[in-house]
Amino acid sequence: MQFQPIFDKKRPVLIAGPCSAETEEQVLATAHGLVRLAEKPTIDLFRAGIWKPRTRPGAFEGIGTPGLKWLRRVKEETGLRVTTEVANAQHVYECLKYGVDVLWIGARTTVNPFSVQEIADALEGTDVPVLVKNPVNPDYKLWVGAIERLHKAGLRRIAAVHRGFSTYGDSKYRNVPRWQMPIDLMQEFPDLEVICDISHICGRRDILAETAQKAYDLNYDGLMVEVHPTPDVAWSDAAQQITPAQFVEMIGSVIRRAVTTDDPDFQEQIEQFRHQIDELDEEIIHLIAQRMHLVREIGYVKKDKNVAILQPERWRALVEACHHRAEKNELSREFTNLFLEAIHQEGIEQQERIMNDGVAAAEVPSRGLWLDD
Ligand code: PEP
Ligand code: MN
């Protein structure tokens, strides 16, 4: 798939505005606040949700079509391009009627191929730019699939928005970022613009700046940030919104670094480190392979004695010991959990193959392979 840019060459692209359009005054106050304060940096797109997909019923579900007139006023009075979320064909037709410049597909819609297809069909024959948020669940193919449906409808000005993934239990983030997925997307589609929605990743104000810095350091094309004149009394997502002044201050505090440099010193230093990293990666793979070899040996013993694969007590003790070691070595708990989960999952699958496939030890093809170089 090939894409055309939605935004001009200036980087970072900045998209800002309230979570929801609440009143005409609130929408206009936000837009004027951003324009007035934001000579540098000026924003590239003004956002406001008109139809709001809320997790629980009874919450504010959006102002609906009357809000589109407010967005039109924002355009007329500030010259900013505007964007809102669409979840079905009717939303698309309303937006086209009122001249909304860019549409976005929300995380709860990207998960549903029927809805995405309906939106793509409604847009066929236009060249309206569309931002596609990641689905709420970390499903890379579903995200790419939504982009593909729009592309098949003839749209080319498409960008992706990374807003993190739902989680259950304790996390620093409202939606865990899983940075590798947008990185994979950038690698697979180098001409696709990718924006980081730090507000929905963080869910809280105090970690917005560090998350924006992270996004800059990963070379995102830009940021989407929820901005509200009086965030504490916002009708949706109050805890994560910031004022126009706080937005400008935050953007001023994050550092946009060069993608790369030709400086020979830099190249030499980085080469040396990369060489060491390559060696370590090779060692890591060998070590994991050795570990899996032992896991398979245990699989044969369990099969022999008819003992279940999952041993919760043992696993709990192992995780605890690793947390302890990881902490001493400056590895985050989040990373350690992800790493151990992946190891555990692979171990279980390898033992399952041994238990259930009736394959004799000598016939397991990968057995002993780690010894080869
Ligand atoms: C939003 O941008 O306000 C929104 C509802 O986002 P998401 O689809 O990412 O939850
Ligand atoms: Mn929101």
mmCIF file of C-alpha atoms and ligand atoms in Angstrom:
data_model
loop_
_atom_site.group_PDB
_atom_site.id
_atom_site.type_symbol
_atom_site.label_atom_id
_atom_site.label_comp_id
_atom_site.label_asym_id
_atom_site.label_seq_id
_atom_site.Cartn_x
_atom_site.Cartn_y
_atom_site.Cartn_z
ATOM 1 C CA MET A 1 0.000 0.000 0.000
ATOM 2 C CA GLN A 2 1.159 3.509 -0.771
ATOM 3 C CA PHE A 3 -0.034 6.669 0.915
ATOM 4 C CA GLN A 4 -0.033 10.405 0.425
ATOM 5 C CA PRO A 5 0.611 12.809 3.286
ATOM 6 C CA ILE A 6 -2.264 14.477 5.116
ATOM 7 C CA PHE A 7 0.068 17.050 6.653
ATOM 8 C CA ASP A 8 2.707 19.329 5.149
ATOM 9 C CA LYS A 9 6.403 18.765 5.757
ATOM 10 C CA LYS A 10 6.662 20.537 9.119
ATOM 11 C CA ARG A 11 7.374 18.109 11.952
ATOM 12 C CA PRO A 12 6.064 17.428 14.524
ATOM 13 C CA VAL A 13 2.449 17.570 13.378
ATOM 14 C CA LEU A 14 0.284 18.805 16.265
ATOM 15 C CA ILE A 15 -3.383 17.862 16.631
ATOM 16 C CA ALA A 16 -5.139 19.370 19.632
ATOM 17 C CA GLY A 17 -8.601 20.124 20.946
ATOM 18 C CA PRO A 18 -11.119 18.861 23.477
ATOM 19 C CA CYS A 19 -12.110 15.237 23.945
ATOM 20 C CA SER A 20 -15.730 16.249 23.332
ATOM 21 C CA ALA A 21 -17.406 19.289 21.856
ATOM 22 C CA GLU A 22 -19.575 20.318 24.829
ATOM 23 C CA THR A 23 -20.808 23.843 24.081
ATOM 24 C CA GLU A 24 -20.152 26.343 21.330
ATOM 25 C CA GLU A 25 -18.293 28.578 23.821
ATOM 26 C CA GLN A 26 -16.057 25.755 25.033
ATOM 27 C CA VAL A 27 -15.119 24.696 21.475
ATOM 28 C CA LEU A 28 -14.353 28.250 20.375
ATOM 29 C CA ALA A 29 -12.481 29.101 23.589
ATOM 30 C CA THR A 30 -10.231 26.071 23.071
ATOM 31 C CA ALA A 31 -9.543 26.871 19.419
ATOM 32 C CA HIS A 32 -8.881 30.571 20.031
ATOM 33 C CA GLY A 33 -6.768 29.716 23.093
ATOM 34 C CA LEU A 34 -4.630 27.412 20.975
ATOM 35 C CA VAL A 35 -4.266 29.871 18.121
ATOM 36 C CA ARG A 36 -3.534 32.845 20.352
ATOM 37 C CA LEU A 37 -0.934 31.092 22.452
ATOM 38 C CA ALA A 38 0.461 28.905 19.829
ATOM 39 C CA GLU A 39 2.327 31.164 17.426
ATOM 40 C CA LYS A 40 5.127 28.696 17.949
ATOM 41 C CA PRO A 41 4.226 25.913 17.709
ATOM 42 C CA THR A 42 1.098 26.391 15.720
ATOM 43 C CA ILE A 43 -1.272 23.443 15.593
ATOM 44 C CA ASP A 44 -2.009 21.643 12.331
ATOM 45 C CA LEU A 45 -5.466 20.267 13.074
ATOM 46 C CA PHE A 46 -8.191 21.028 15.606
ATOM 47 C CA ARG A 47 -9.951 17.988 17.094
ATOM 48 C CA ALA A 48 -13.280 17.651 18.962
ATOM 49 C CA GLY A 49 -15.499 14.568 19.394
ATOM 50 C CA ILE A 50 -19.087 15.121 18.262
ATOM 51 C CA TRP A 51 -20.300 11.529 18.648
ATOM 52 C CA LYS A 52 -18.683 9.907 21.668
ATOM 53 C CA PRO A 53 -18.382 6.130 22.065
ATOM 54 C CA ARG A 54 -18.524 5.826 25.846
ATOM 55 C CA THR A 55 -17.646 2.633 27.668
ATOM 56 C CA ARG A 56 -20.664 2.809 30.027
ATOM 57 C CA PRO A 57 -24.152 4.043 29.124
ATOM 58 C CA GLY A 58 -25.405 7.212 30.729
ATOM 59 C CA ALA A 59 -22.142 9.102 30.272
ATOM 60 C CA PHE A 60 -22.107 12.108 27.915
ATOM 61 C CA GLU A 61 -22.482 10.562 24.464
ATOM 62 C CA GLY A 62 -21.688 13.634 22.406
ATOM 63 C CA ILE A 63 -23.569 16.682 21.237
ATOM 64 C CA GLY A 64 -24.214 15.236 17.760
ATOM 65 C CA THR A 65 -24.816 17.169 14.552
ATOM 66 C CA PRO A 66 -25.242 20.665 16.142
ATOM 67 C CA GLY A 67 -21.566 20.474 17.111
ATOM 68 C CA LEU A 68 -20.581 20.381 13.437
ATOM 69 C CA LYS A 69 -21.672 24.017 13.119
ATOM 70 C CA TRP A 70 -19.293 24.885 15.955
ATOM 71 C CA LEU A 71 -16.437 23.204 14.103
ATOM 72 C CA ARG A 72 -17.367 25.203 11.016
ATOM 73 C CA ARG A 73 -17.080 28.375 13.107
ATOM 74 C CA VAL A 74 -13.633 27.268 14.309
ATOM 75 C CA LYS A 75 -12.565 26.975 10.670
ATOM 76 C CA GLU A 76 -13.995 30.341 9.717
ATOM 77 C CA GLU A 77 -12.586 32.202 12.715
ATOM 78 C CA THR A 78 -9.153 30.609 13.064
ATOM 79 C CA GLY A 79 -8.343 29.112 9.667
ATOM 80 C CA LEU A 80 -7.534 25.793 11.353
ATOM 81 C CA ARG A 81 -8.477 22.516 9.691
ATOM 82 C CA VAL A 82 -10.839 20.467 11.862
ATOM 83 C CA THR A 83 -11.376 16.767 12.574
ATOM 84 C CA THR A 84 -13.934 14.629 14.375
ATOM 85 C CA GLU A 85 -14.632 10.946 14.994
ATOM 86 C CA VAL A 86 -16.949 8.981 12.712
ATOM 87 C CA ALA A 87 -18.336 5.558 13.571
ATOM 88 C CA ASN A 88 -20.836 4.934 10.760
ATOM 89 C CA ALA A 89 -21.906 6.082 7.287
ATOM 90 C CA GLN A 90 -24.395 8.618 8.661
ATOM 91 C CA HIS A 91 -21.614 10.361 10.598
ATOM 92 C CA VAL A 92 -19.552 10.491 7.398
ATOM 93 C CA TYR A 93 -22.377 12.102 5.388
ATOM 94 C CA GLU A 94 -22.987 14.693 8.110
ATOM 95 C CA CYS A 95 -19.276 15.557 8.230
ATOM 96 C CA LEU A 96 -19.042 15.899 4.464
ATOM 97 C CA LYS A 97 -22.080 18.172 4.506
ATOM 98 C CA TYR A 98 -20.493 20.468 7.087
ATOM 99 C CA GLY A 99 -17.005 20.492 5.521
ATOM 100 C CA VAL A 100 -15.082 18.638 8.230
ATOM 101 C CA ASP A 101 -11.555 18.475 6.765
ATOM 102 C CA VAL A 102 -10.266 15.227 8.250
ATOM 103 C CA LEU A 103 -12.158 12.289 9.796
ATOM 104 C CA TRP A 104 -10.899 9.910 12.430
ATOM 105 C CA ILE A 105 -11.946 6.352 13.174
ATOM 106 C CA GLY A 106 -11.918 5.634 16.915
ATOM 107 C CA ALA A 107 -10.399 2.642 18.661
ATOM 108 C CA ARG A 108 -13.794 1.082 19.375
ATOM 109 C CA THR A 109 -14.685 1.267 15.685
ATOM 110 C CA THR A 110 -11.388 -0.006 14.238
ATOM 111 C CA VAL A 111 -12.115 -3.343 15.959
ATOM 112 C CA ASN A 112 -15.239 -3.829 13.852
ATOM 113 C CA PRO A 113 -14.632 -4.625 10.161
ATOM 114 C CA PHE A 114 -18.354 -4.113 9.360
ATOM 115 C CA SER A 115 -18.235 -0.535 10.640
ATOM 116 C CA VAL A 116 -14.909 0.243 8.998
ATOM 117 C CA GLN A 117 -16.186 -1.136 5.688
ATOM 118 C CA GLU A 118 -19.353 0.952 6.001
ATOM 119 C CA ILE A 119 -17.221 4.076 6.518
ATOM 120 C CA ALA A 120 -14.922 3.148 3.626
ATOM 121 C CA ASP A 121 -17.939 2.640 1.327
ATOM 122 C CA ALA A 122 -19.395 6.005 2.369
ATOM 123 C CA LEU A 123 -16.078 7.684 1.512
ATOM 124 C CA GLU A 124 -15.512 5.979 -1.828
ATOM 125 C CA GLY A 125 -14.995 8.540 -4.591
ATOM 126 C CA THR A 126 -13.891 11.290 -2.192
ATOM 127 C CA ASP A 127 -10.340 12.057 -1.147
ATOM 128 C CA VAL A 128 -11.127 13.003 2.439
ATOM 129 C CA PRO A 129 -8.152 12.343 4.741
ATOM 130 C CA VAL A 130 -8.769 9.756 7.484
ATOM 131 C CA LEU A 131 -6.896 9.032 10.712
ATOM 132 C CA VAL A 132 -7.190 5.415 11.866
ATOM 133 C CA LYS A 133 -6.728 4.814 15.579
ATOM 134 C CA ASN A 134 -5.400 1.460 16.686
ATOM 135 C CA PRO A 135 -8.065 -1.041 17.807
ATOM 136 C CA VAL A 136 -8.594 -1.279 21.581
ATOM 137 C CA ASN A 137 -6.972 -4.721 21.580
ATOM 138 C CA PRO A 138 -3.368 -5.175 20.436
ATOM 139 C CA ASP A 139 -4.196 -6.750 17.083
ATOM 140 C CA TYR A 140 -1.773 -5.500 14.440
ATOM 141 C CA LYS A 141 -3.648 -7.124 11.553
ATOM 142 C CA LEU A 142 -6.932 -5.527 12.559
ATOM 143 C CA TRP A 143 -5.271 -2.097 12.530
ATOM 144 C CA VAL A 144 -3.675 -2.709 9.129
ATOM 145 C CA GLY A 145 -6.952 -4.264 7.909
ATOM 146 C CA ALA A 146 -8.879 -1.072 8.685
ATOM 147 C CA ILE A 147 -6.291 0.992 6.797
ATOM 148 C CA GLU A 148 -6.510 -1.480 3.916
ATOM 149 C CA ARG A 149 -10.314 -1.159 3.684
ATOM 150 C CA LEU A 150 -9.977 2.618 3.251
ATOM 151 C CA HIS A 151 -7.139 2.172 0.778
ATOM 152 C CA LYS A 152 -9.259 -0.244 -1.276
ATOM 153 C CA ALA A 153 -11.999 2.388 -1.394
ATOM 154 C CA GLY A 154 -9.483 4.608 -3.220
ATOM 155 C CA LEU A 155 -8.416 6.800 -0.297
ATOM 156 C CA ARG A 156 -4.708 7.619 -0.116
ATOM 157 C CA ARG A 157 -4.473 10.347 2.499
ATOM 158 C CA ILE A 158 -4.585 7.999 5.477
ATOM 159 C CA ALA A 159 -2.623 8.260 8.733
ATOM 160 C CA ALA A 160 -2.448 5.992 11.776
ATOM 161 C CA VAL A 161 -2.998 7.134 15.352
ATOM 162 C CA HIS A 162 -1.476 5.119 18.169
ATOM 163 C CA ARG A 163 -3.605 5.499 21.320
ATOM 164 C CA GLY A 164 -2.523 2.445 23.298
ATOM 165 C CA PHE A 165 -4.365 -0.755 24.209
ATOM 166 C CA SER A 166 -6.907 -1.691 26.868
ATOM 167 C CA THR A 167 -5.578 -3.377 29.920
ATOM 168 C CA TYR A 168 -6.947 -4.952 33.064
ATOM 169 C CA GLY A 169 -5.304 -4.407 36.411
ATOM 170 C CA ASP A 170 -2.627 -1.998 37.560
ATOM 171 C CA SER A 171 -0.759 0.003 34.991
ATOM 172 C CA LYS A 172 0.903 3.376 34.849
ATOM 173 C CA TYR A 173 -1.072 4.027 31.659
ATOM 174 C CA ARG A 174 -4.783 4.135 30.933
ATOM 175 C CA ASN A 175 -4.031 2.299 27.681
ATOM 176 C CA VAL A 176 -0.711 0.466 27.590
ATOM 177 C CA PRO A 177 1.383 1.695 24.672
ATOM 178 C CA ARG A 178 3.146 -1.496 23.462
ATOM 179 C CA TRP A 179 5.495 0.684 21.424
ATOM 180 C CA GLN A 180 6.677 -2.158 19.218
ATOM 181 C CA MET A 181 3.380 -2.291 17.319
ATOM 182 C CA PRO A 182 3.478 1.268 15.931
ATOM 183 C CA ILE A 183 7.197 0.780 15.261
ATOM 184 C CA ASP A 184 6.325 -2.298 13.168
ATOM 185 C CA LEU A 185 3.704 -0.237 11.339
ATOM 186 C CA MET A 186 6.233 2.508 10.553
ATOM 187 C CA GLN A 187 8.633 -0.113 9.222
ATOM 188 C CA GLU A 188 6.079 -1.878 7.076
ATOM 189 C CA PHE A 189 4.632 1.377 5.649
ATOM 190 C CA PRO A 190 7.393 4.011 5.539
ATOM 191 C CA ASP A 191 5.184 6.628 3.847
ATOM 192 C CA LEU A 192 2.298 6.262 6.323
ATOM 193 C CA GLU A 193 2.125 9.166 8.777
ATOM 194 C CA VAL A 194 1.907 7.900 12.360
ATOM 195 C CA ILE A 195 0.636 10.121 15.166
ATOM 196 C CA CYS A 196 0.856 9.405 18.895
ATOM 197 C CA ASP A 197 -2.299 10.153 20.916
ATOM 198 C CA ILE A 198 -0.549 10.675 24.246
ATOM 199 C CA SER A 199 -3.773 11.684 26.030
ATOM 200 C CA HIS A 200 -5.513 8.323 25.643
ATOM 201 C CA ILE A 201 -2.299 6.404 26.312
ATOM 202 C CA CYS A 202 -1.645 8.284 29.574
ATOM 203 C CA GLY A 203 -5.152 8.938 30.902
ATOM 204 C CA ARG A 204 -3.553 11.468 33.276
ATOM 205 C CA ARG A 205 -1.817 14.801 32.944
ATOM 206 C CA ASP A 206 1.362 14.239 34.915
ATOM 207 C CA ILE A 207 2.967 11.801 32.462
ATOM 208 C CA LEU A 208 1.958 13.526 29.207
ATOM 209 C CA ALA A 209 5.289 15.352 28.732
ATOM 210 C CA GLU A 210 7.472 12.267 29.238
ATOM 211 C CA THR A 211 5.236 10.305 26.869
ATOM 212 C CA ALA A 212 5.441 13.077 24.262
ATOM 213 C CA GLN A 213 9.236 12.923 24.571
ATOM 214 C CA LYS A 214 9.118 9.176 24.058
ATOM 215 C CA ALA A 215 7.005 9.648 20.918
ATOM 216 C CA TYR A 216 9.462 12.221 19.570
ATOM 217 C CA ASP A 217 12.365 9.895 20.284
ATOM 218 C CA LEU A 218 10.623 7.141 18.318
ATOM 219 C CA ASN A 219 10.216 9.513 15.349
ATOM 220 C CA TYR A 220 6.453 9.713 15.270
ATOM 221 C CA ASP A 221 5.215 12.268 12.772
ATOM 222 C CA GLY A 222 3.295 14.073 15.468
ATOM 223 C CA LEU A 223 1.060 14.134 18.515
ATOM 224 C CA MET A 224 -2.647 14.220 19.259
ATOM 225 C CA VAL A 225 -3.406 15.921 22.585
ATOM 226 C CA GLU A 226 -6.714 16.632 24.335
ATOM 227 C CA VAL A 227 -6.957 20.307 25.289
ATOM 228 C CA HIS A 228 -9.827 21.947 27.166
ATOM 229 C CA PRO A 229 -10.268 25.462 28.614
ATOM 230 C CA THR A 230 -11.296 24.058 32.020
ATOM 231 C CA PRO A 231 -10.097 20.424 32.037
ATOM 232 C CA ASP A 232 -11.257 19.532 35.555
ATOM 233 C CA VAL A 233 -14.905 20.067 34.653
ATOM 234 C CA ALA A 234 -14.715 18.458 31.179
ATOM 235 C CA TRP A 235 -17.698 16.234 30.362
ATOM 236 C CA SER A 236 -15.407 13.401 29.267
ATOM 237 C CA ASP A 237 -11.797 12.381 29.955
ATOM 238 C CA ALA A 238 -11.284 15.170 32.523
ATOM 239 C CA ALA A 239 -8.180 13.653 34.121
ATOM 240 C CA GLN A 240 -6.132 13.653 30.920
ATOM 241 C CA GLN A 241 -7.008 17.041 29.417
ATOM 242 C CA ILE A 242 -4.831 20.137 29.738
ATOM 243 C CA THR A 243 -5.405 23.845 29.091
ATOM 244 C CA PRO A 244 -4.145 25.559 25.929
ATOM 245 C CA ALA A 245 -1.423 27.241 28.031
ATOM 246 C CA GLN A 246 -0.296 23.901 29.502
ATOM 247 C CA PHE A 247 -0.265 22.434 25.994
ATOM 248 C CA VAL A 248 2.023 25.151 24.686
ATOM 249 C CA GLU A 249 4.298 24.809 27.710
ATOM 250 C CA MET A 250 4.486 21.036 27.308
ATOM 251 C CA ILE A 251 5.282 21.214 23.591
ATOM 252 C CA GLY A 252 7.991 23.746 24.400
ATOM 253 C CA SER A 253 9.544 21.370 26.936
ATOM 254 C CA VAL A 254 9.916 18.290 24.717
ATOM 255 C CA ILE A 255 12.951 18.019 22.508
ATOM 256 C CA ARG A 256 12.672 17.018 18.889
ATOM 257 C CA ARG A 257 15.935 15.332 17.966
ATOM 258 C CA ALA A 258 17.306 14.764 14.459
ATOM 259 C CA VAL A 259 16.400 11.421 12.892
ATOM 260 C CA THR A 260 20.101 10.814 12.210
ATOM 261 C CA THR A 261 23.349 12.650 11.445
ATOM 262 C CA ASP A 262 26.331 12.188 9.115
ATOM 263 C CA ASP A 263 28.778 13.135 11.887
ATOM 264 C CA PRO A 264 31.561 10.478 11.604
ATOM 265 C CA ASP A 265 32.128 10.452 15.385
ATOM 266 C CA PHE A 266 28.511 9.590 15.948
ATOM 267 C CA GLN A 267 28.629 6.861 13.300
ATOM 268 C CA GLU A 268 31.767 5.325 14.792
ATOM 269 C CA GLN A 269 30.518 5.297 18.376
ATOM 270 C CA ILE A 270 27.146 3.923 17.448
ATOM 271 C CA GLU A 271 28.750 1.195 15.312
ATOM 272 C CA GLN A 272 30.787 -0.023 18.261
ATOM 273 C CA PHE A 273 27.773 -0.246 20.526
ATOM 274 C CA ARG A 274 25.707 -1.922 17.834
ATOM 275 C CA HIS A 275 28.396 -4.531 17.357
ATOM 276 C CA GLN A 276 28.264 -5.381 21.058
ATOM 277 C CA ILE A 277 24.473 -5.458 20.989
ATOM 278 C CA ASP A 278 24.496 -7.872 18.037
ATOM 279 C CA GLU A 279 26.798 -10.205 19.955
ATOM 280 C CA LEU A 280 24.611 -10.059 23.041
ATOM 281 C CA ASP A 281 21.468 -10.730 20.991
ATOM 282 C CA GLU A 282 23.070 -13.840 19.615
ATOM 283 C CA GLU A 283 23.947 -14.970 23.112
ATOM 284 C CA ILE A 284 20.429 -14.241 24.350
ATOM 285 C CA ILE A 285 18.938 -16.430 21.627
ATOM 286 C CA HIS A 286 21.323 -19.243 22.544
ATOM 287 C CA LEU A 287 20.457 -18.931 26.218
ATOM 288 C CA ILE A 288 16.735 -18.979 25.531
ATOM 289 C CA ALA A 289 17.173 -22.011 23.308
ATOM 290 C CA GLN A 290 19.071 -23.770 26.094
ATOM 291 C CA ARG A 291 16.312 -22.879 28.507
ATOM 292 C CA MET A 292 13.686 -24.311 26.134
ATOM 293 C CA HIS A 293 15.714 -27.482 25.833
ATOM 294 C CA LEU A 294 15.427 -27.971 29.604
ATOM 295 C CA VAL A 295 11.727 -27.095 29.439
ATOM 296 C CA ARG A 296 11.238 -29.895 26.902
ATOM 297 C CA GLU A 297 13.159 -32.332 29.115
ATOM 298 C CA ILE A 298 10.750 -31.456 31.932
ATOM 299 C CA GLY A 299 7.912 -32.018 29.441
ATOM 300 C CA TYR A 300 9.022 -35.625 28.947
ATOM 301 C CA VAL A 301 9.236 -36.198 32.694
ATOM 302 C CA LYS A 302 5.751 -34.706 33.222
ATOM 303 C CA LYS A 303 4.361 -36.819 30.402
ATOM 304 C CA ASP A 304 5.935 -39.900 31.893
ATOM 305 C CA LYS A 305 4.445 -39.248 35.328
ATOM 306 C CA ASN A 306 1.180 -37.816 33.979
ATOM 307 C CA VAL A 307 1.621 -34.451 35.677
ATOM 308 C CA ALA A 308 -0.040 -31.220 34.449
ATOM 309 C CA ILE A 309 2.003 -28.712 32.471
ATOM 310 C CA LEU A 310 1.047 -25.607 34.446
ATOM 311 C CA GLN A 311 2.604 -25.468 37.903
ATOM 312 C CA PRO A 312 1.302 -22.197 39.381
ATOM 313 C CA GLU A 313 3.342 -22.349 42.597
ATOM 314 C CA ARG A 314 6.612 -22.838 40.769
ATOM 315 C CA TRP A 315 5.764 -20.074 38.284
ATOM 316 C CA ARG A 316 4.865 -17.592 41.017
ATOM 317 C CA ALA A 317 8.145 -18.241 42.817
ATOM 318 C CA LEU A 318 10.108 -17.891 39.584
ATOM 319 C CA VAL A 319 8.436 -14.590 38.671
ATOM 320 C CA GLU A 320 9.089 -13.229 42.128
ATOM 321 C CA ALA A 321 12.756 -14.168 42.017
ATOM 322 C CA CYS A 322 13.094 -12.604 38.577
ATOM 323 C CA HIS A 323 11.387 -9.382 39.688
ATOM 324 C CA HIS A 324 13.903 -9.130 42.459
ATOM 325 C CA ARG A 325 16.841 -9.655 40.138
ATOM 326 C CA ALA A 326 15.376 -7.391 37.452
ATOM 327 C CA GLU A 327 14.873 -4.564 39.909
ATOM 328 C CA LYS A 328 18.493 -4.756 41.014
ATOM 329 C CA ASN A 329 19.511 -4.524 37.361
ATOM 330 C CA GLU A 330 17.374 -1.522 36.433
ATOM 331 C CA LEU A 331 14.861 -3.467 34.389
ATOM 332 C CA SER A 332 11.254 -2.314 34.754
ATOM 333 C CA ARG A 333 8.598 -4.579 36.208
ATOM 334 C CA GLU A 334 6.526 -4.069 33.067
ATOM 335 C CA PHE A 335 9.325 -5.315 30.810
ATOM 336 C CA THR A 336 10.133 -8.235 33.107
ATOM 337 C CA ASN A 337 6.502 -9.335 33.070
ATOM 338 C CA LEU A 338 6.261 -9.135 29.284
ATOM 339 C CA PHE A 339 9.504 -11.048 28.874
ATOM 340 C CA LEU A 340 8.589 -13.777 31.353
ATOM 341 C CA GLU A 341 5.104 -14.148 29.913
ATOM 342 C CA ALA A 342 6.550 -14.691 26.443
ATOM 343 C CA ILE A 343 9.039 -17.262 27.786
ATOM 344 C CA HIS A 344 6.333 -19.039 29.783
ATOM 345 C CA GLN A 345 3.944 -19.121 26.852
ATOM 346 C CA GLU A 346 6.542 -20.636 24.546
ATOM 347 C CA GLY A 347 7.529 -23.162 27.250
ATOM 348 C CA ILE A 348 3.910 -24.238 27.700
ATOM 349 C CA GLU A 349 3.452 -24.638 23.959
ATOM 350 C CA GLN A 350 6.585 -26.735 23.638
ATOM 351 C CA GLN A 351 5.470 -29.006 26.498
ATOM 352 C CA GLU A 352 1.973 -29.247 25.023
ATOM 353 C CA ARG A 353 3.467 -30.521 21.779
ATOM 354 C CA ILE A 354 5.359 -33.179 23.712
ATOM 355 C CA MET A 355 2.346 -34.161 25.845
ATOM 356 C CA ASN A 356 -0.287 -34.227 23.146
ATOM 357 C CA ASP A 357 1.331 -34.987 19.818
ATOM 358 C CA GLY A 358 2.640 -38.325 20.947
ATOM 359 C CA VAL A 359 5.993 -37.390 19.417
ATOM 360 C CA ALA A 360 8.869 -39.390 20.791
ATOM 361 C CA ALA A 361 11.799 -37.468 22.221
ATOM 362 C CA ALA A 362 14.165 -38.292 19.389
ATOM 363 C CA GLU A 363 11.648 -37.131 16.774
ATOM 364 C CA VAL A 364 11.194 -33.588 18.076
ATOM 365 C CA PRO A 365 12.992 -31.759 15.301
ATOM 366 C CA SER A 366 14.282 -28.737 17.203
ATOM 367 C CA ARG A 367 15.641 -30.867 20.041
ATOM 368 C CA GLY A 368 19.336 -30.241 20.539
ATOM 369 C CA LEU A 369 19.509 -27.692 17.744
ATOM 370 C CA TRP A 370 20.741 -24.984 20.076
ATOM 371 C CA LEU A 371 24.069 -26.770 20.226
ATOM 372 C CA ASP A 372 24.717 -26.089 16.557
ATOM 373 C CA ASP A 373 26.316 -22.892 15.481
HETATM 374 C C1 PEP B 1 -11.141 10.299 21.586
HETATM 375 O O1 PEP B 1 -10.215 10.602 20.825
HETATM 376 O O2 PEP B 1 -11.704 11.101 22.334
HETATM 377 C C2 PEP B 1 -11.526 8.877 21.674
HETATM 378 C C3 PEP B 1 -12.739 8.479 22.007
HETATM 379 O O3 PEP B 1 -10.494 8.101 21.403
HETATM 380 P P1 PEP B 1 -10.299 6.505 21.320
HETATM 381 O O4 PEP B 1 -11.084 6.053 20.150
HETATM 382 O O5 PEP B 1 -8.826 6.434 21.100
HETATM 383 O O6 PEP B 1 -10.738 5.943 22.642
HETATM 384 MN MN MN B 2 -11.131 11.388 24.897
#
